[in-house]
Amino acid sequence: MSNSSDKLSASHRAMLIGAMAGGGASLAGQWRDHQNGILATNDVAMNAVKSAIKAGAISGTSTYIAENMAGRPALSLLTILSVGAAGLYMIDQMSERKKHE
């Protein structure tokens, strides 16, 4: 995956954008707790990295699957929606499990 040419596939671009959006959203959500001293800087950074990886993986995977189904727009849309919903459900379940521990 080289940036020297403009040959990044759509799934690679989606993965990068998803990672940036996931990490940024995580930072924005934790910023107030960090400012109030509830969360340490290392915890904020680790949570942002984990969120970035999860969001990048979900968006990259769903776009890759949709790319391989080109020419079938209804099936591609259904795939993107189902993978996104499954990813959100998985993340929600993981966060609920951590709250109960």
PDB file of C-alpha atoms in Angstrom:
ATOM      1  CA  MET A   1       0.000   0.000   0.000  1.00  0.00           C
ATOM      2  CA  SER A   2       2.130   2.843  -1.278  1.00  0.00           C
ATOM      3  CA  ASN A   3       1.233   6.497  -1.207  1.00  0.00           C
ATOM      4  CA  SER A   4       3.673   7.271  -4.018  1.00  0.00           C
ATOM      5  CA  SER A   5       0.993   6.593  -6.590  1.00  0.00           C
ATOM      6  CA  ASP A   6      -2.728   7.089  -6.723  1.00  0.00           C
ATOM      7  CA  LYS A   7      -3.501   3.363  -6.718  1.00  0.00           C
ATOM      8  CA  LEU A   8      -5.095   2.845  -3.326  1.00  0.00           C
ATOM      9  CA  SER A   9      -8.177   0.710  -3.671  1.00  0.00           C
ATOM     10  CA  ALA A  10     -11.503   1.907  -2.367  1.00  0.00           C
ATOM     11  CA  SER A  11     -11.323  -0.552   0.532  1.00  0.00           C
ATOM     12  CA  HIS A  12      -7.909   0.781   1.598  1.00  0.00           C
ATOM     13  CA  ARG A  13      -9.221   4.325   1.461  1.00  0.00           C
ATOM     14  CA  ALA A  14     -12.307   3.345   3.446  1.00  0.00           C
ATOM     15  CA  MET A  15     -10.119   1.627   6.017  1.00  0.00           C
ATOM     16  CA  LEU A  16      -7.959   4.729   6.448  1.00  0.00           C
ATOM     17  CA  ILE A  17     -10.931   7.079   6.645  1.00  0.00           C
ATOM     18  CA  GLY A  18     -12.735   4.757   9.057  1.00  0.00           C
ATOM     19  CA  ALA A  19      -9.681   4.586  11.299  1.00  0.00           C
ATOM     20  CA  MET A  20      -9.336   8.367  11.343  1.00  0.00           C
ATOM     21  CA  ALA A  21     -13.035   8.835  12.058  1.00  0.00           C
ATOM     22  CA  GLY A  22     -13.105   6.143  14.764  1.00  0.00           C
ATOM     23  CA  GLY A  23     -10.010   7.455  16.517  1.00  0.00           C
ATOM     24  CA  GLY A  24     -11.215  11.036  16.285  1.00  0.00           C
ATOM     25  CA  ALA A  25     -14.640  10.182  17.651  1.00  0.00           C
ATOM     26  CA  SER A  26     -13.044   8.289  20.510  1.00  0.00           C
ATOM     27  CA  LEU A  27     -10.826  11.248  21.369  1.00  0.00           C
ATOM     28  CA  ALA A  28     -13.751  13.654  21.215  1.00  0.00           C
ATOM     29  CA  GLY A  29     -15.812  11.432  23.494  1.00  0.00           C
ATOM     30  CA  GLN A  30     -13.072  11.066  26.084  1.00  0.00           C
ATOM     31  CA  TRP A  31     -11.736  14.614  26.069  1.00  0.00           C
ATOM     32  CA  ARG A  32     -13.941  15.929  28.885  1.00  0.00           C
ATOM     33  CA  ASP A  33     -13.044  13.015  31.168  1.00  0.00           C
ATOM     34  CA  HIS A  34      -9.373  13.601  30.412  1.00  0.00           C
ATOM     35  CA  GLN A  35      -9.679  17.305  31.190  1.00  0.00           C
ATOM     36  CA  ASN A  36     -11.400  16.494  34.504  1.00  0.00           C
ATOM     37  CA  GLY A  37      -8.633  14.071  35.450  1.00  0.00           C
ATOM     38  CA  ILE A  38     -10.829  10.973  35.288  1.00  0.00           C
ATOM     39  CA  LEU A  39      -8.854   9.401  32.440  1.00  0.00           C
ATOM     40  CA  ALA A  40      -5.082   9.370  32.143  1.00  0.00           C
ATOM     41  CA  THR A  41      -3.430  10.328  28.876  1.00  0.00           C
ATOM     42  CA  ASN A  42      -2.284   6.750  28.264  1.00  0.00           C
ATOM     43  CA  ASP A  43      -5.837   5.448  28.695  1.00  0.00           C
ATOM     44  CA  VAL A  44      -7.193   8.022  26.254  1.00  0.00           C
ATOM     45  CA  ALA A  45      -4.530   7.114  23.708  1.00  0.00           C
ATOM     46  CA  MET A  46      -5.091   3.362  24.046  1.00  0.00           C
ATOM     47  CA  ASN A  47      -8.868   3.739  23.743  1.00  0.00           C
ATOM     48  CA  ALA A  48      -8.440   5.910  20.644  1.00  0.00           C
ATOM     49  CA  VAL A  49      -6.103   3.368  19.031  1.00  0.00           C
ATOM     50  CA  LYS A  50      -8.515   0.507  19.755  1.00  0.00           C
ATOM     51  CA  SER A  51     -11.434   2.470  18.320  1.00  0.00           C
ATOM     52  CA  ALA A  52      -9.424   3.409  15.237  1.00  0.00           C
ATOM     53  CA  ILE A  53      -8.495  -0.216  14.573  1.00  0.00           C
ATOM     54  CA  LYS A  54     -12.080  -1.413  15.002  1.00  0.00           C
ATOM     55  CA  ALA A  55     -13.587   1.299  12.812  1.00  0.00           C
ATOM     56  CA  GLY A  56     -10.907   0.852  10.145  1.00  0.00           C
ATOM     57  CA  ALA A  57     -11.415  -2.897  10.039  1.00  0.00           C
ATOM     58  CA  ILE A  58     -15.188  -2.608   9.798  1.00  0.00           C
ATOM     59  CA  SER A  59     -15.196   0.052   7.086  1.00  0.00           C
ATOM     60  CA  GLY A  60     -12.416  -1.583   5.078  1.00  0.00           C
ATOM     61  CA  THR A  61     -14.023  -5.016   5.210  1.00  0.00           C
ATOM     62  CA  SER A  62     -17.480  -3.810   4.252  1.00  0.00           C
ATOM     63  CA  THR A  63     -16.101  -1.788   1.339  1.00  0.00           C
ATOM     64  CA  TYR A  64     -13.968  -4.711   0.144  1.00  0.00           C
ATOM     65  CA  ILE A  65     -16.988  -7.009   0.132  1.00  0.00           C
ATOM     66  CA  ALA A  66     -19.078  -4.401  -1.665  1.00  0.00           C
ATOM     67  CA  GLU A  67     -16.297  -3.872  -4.258  1.00  0.00           C
ATOM     68  CA  ASN A  68     -16.350  -7.573  -5.079  1.00  0.00           C
ATOM     69  CA  MET A  69     -20.089  -7.406  -5.654  1.00  0.00           C
ATOM     70  CA  ALA A  70     -19.884  -4.579  -8.161  1.00  0.00           C
ATOM     71  CA  GLY A  71     -22.709  -4.570 -10.656  1.00  0.00           C
ATOM     72  CA  ARG A  72     -25.192  -5.724  -8.052  1.00  0.00           C
ATOM     73  CA  PRO A  73     -26.083  -2.463  -6.281  1.00  0.00           C
ATOM     74  CA  ALA A  74     -28.896  -3.811  -4.097  1.00  0.00           C
ATOM     75  CA  LEU A  75     -26.704  -6.644  -2.828  1.00  0.00           C
ATOM     76  CA  SER A  76     -23.769  -4.262  -2.294  1.00  0.00           C
ATOM     77  CA  LEU A  77     -25.936  -1.877  -0.291  1.00  0.00           C
ATOM     78  CA  LEU A  78     -27.336  -4.724   1.773  1.00  0.00           C
ATOM     79  CA  THR A  79     -23.807  -6.008   2.443  1.00  0.00           C
ATOM     80  CA  ILE A  80     -22.543  -2.615   3.573  1.00  0.00           C
ATOM     81  CA  LEU A  81     -25.528  -2.111   5.860  1.00  0.00           C
ATOM     82  CA  SER A  82     -25.337  -5.586   7.383  1.00  0.00           C
ATOM     83  CA  VAL A  83     -21.575  -5.480   7.993  1.00  0.00           C
ATOM     84  CA  GLY A  84     -21.880  -2.013   9.497  1.00  0.00           C
ATOM     85  CA  ALA A  85     -24.741  -3.100  11.754  1.00  0.00           C
ATOM     86  CA  ALA A  86     -22.852  -6.218  12.818  1.00  0.00           C
ATOM     87  CA  GLY A  87     -19.763  -4.152  13.558  1.00  0.00           C
ATOM     88  CA  LEU A  88     -21.713  -1.666  15.651  1.00  0.00           C
ATOM     89  CA  TYR A  89     -23.398  -4.507  17.525  1.00  0.00           C
ATOM     90  CA  MET A  90     -20.034  -6.140  18.210  1.00  0.00           C
ATOM     91  CA  ILE A  91     -18.510  -2.909  19.486  1.00  0.00           C
ATOM     92  CA  ASP A  92     -21.555  -2.242  21.655  1.00  0.00           C
ATOM     93  CA  GLN A  93     -21.373  -5.738  23.144  1.00  0.00           C
ATOM     94  CA  MET A  94     -17.676  -5.340  23.899  1.00  0.00           C
ATOM     95  CA  SER A  95     -18.224  -1.999  25.614  1.00  0.00           C
ATOM     96  CA  GLU A  96     -21.132  -3.399  27.663  1.00  0.00           C
ATOM     97  CA  ARG A  97     -18.952  -6.322  28.767  1.00  0.00           C
ATOM     98  CA  LYS A  98     -16.228  -3.928  29.934  1.00  0.00           C
ATOM     99  CA  LYS A  99     -18.762  -1.883  31.938  1.00  0.00           C
ATOM    100  CA  HIS A 100     -19.868  -4.984  33.827  1.00  0.00           C
ATOM    101  CA  GLU A 101     -16.301  -6.086  34.693  1.00  0.00           C
TER     102      GLU A 101
END
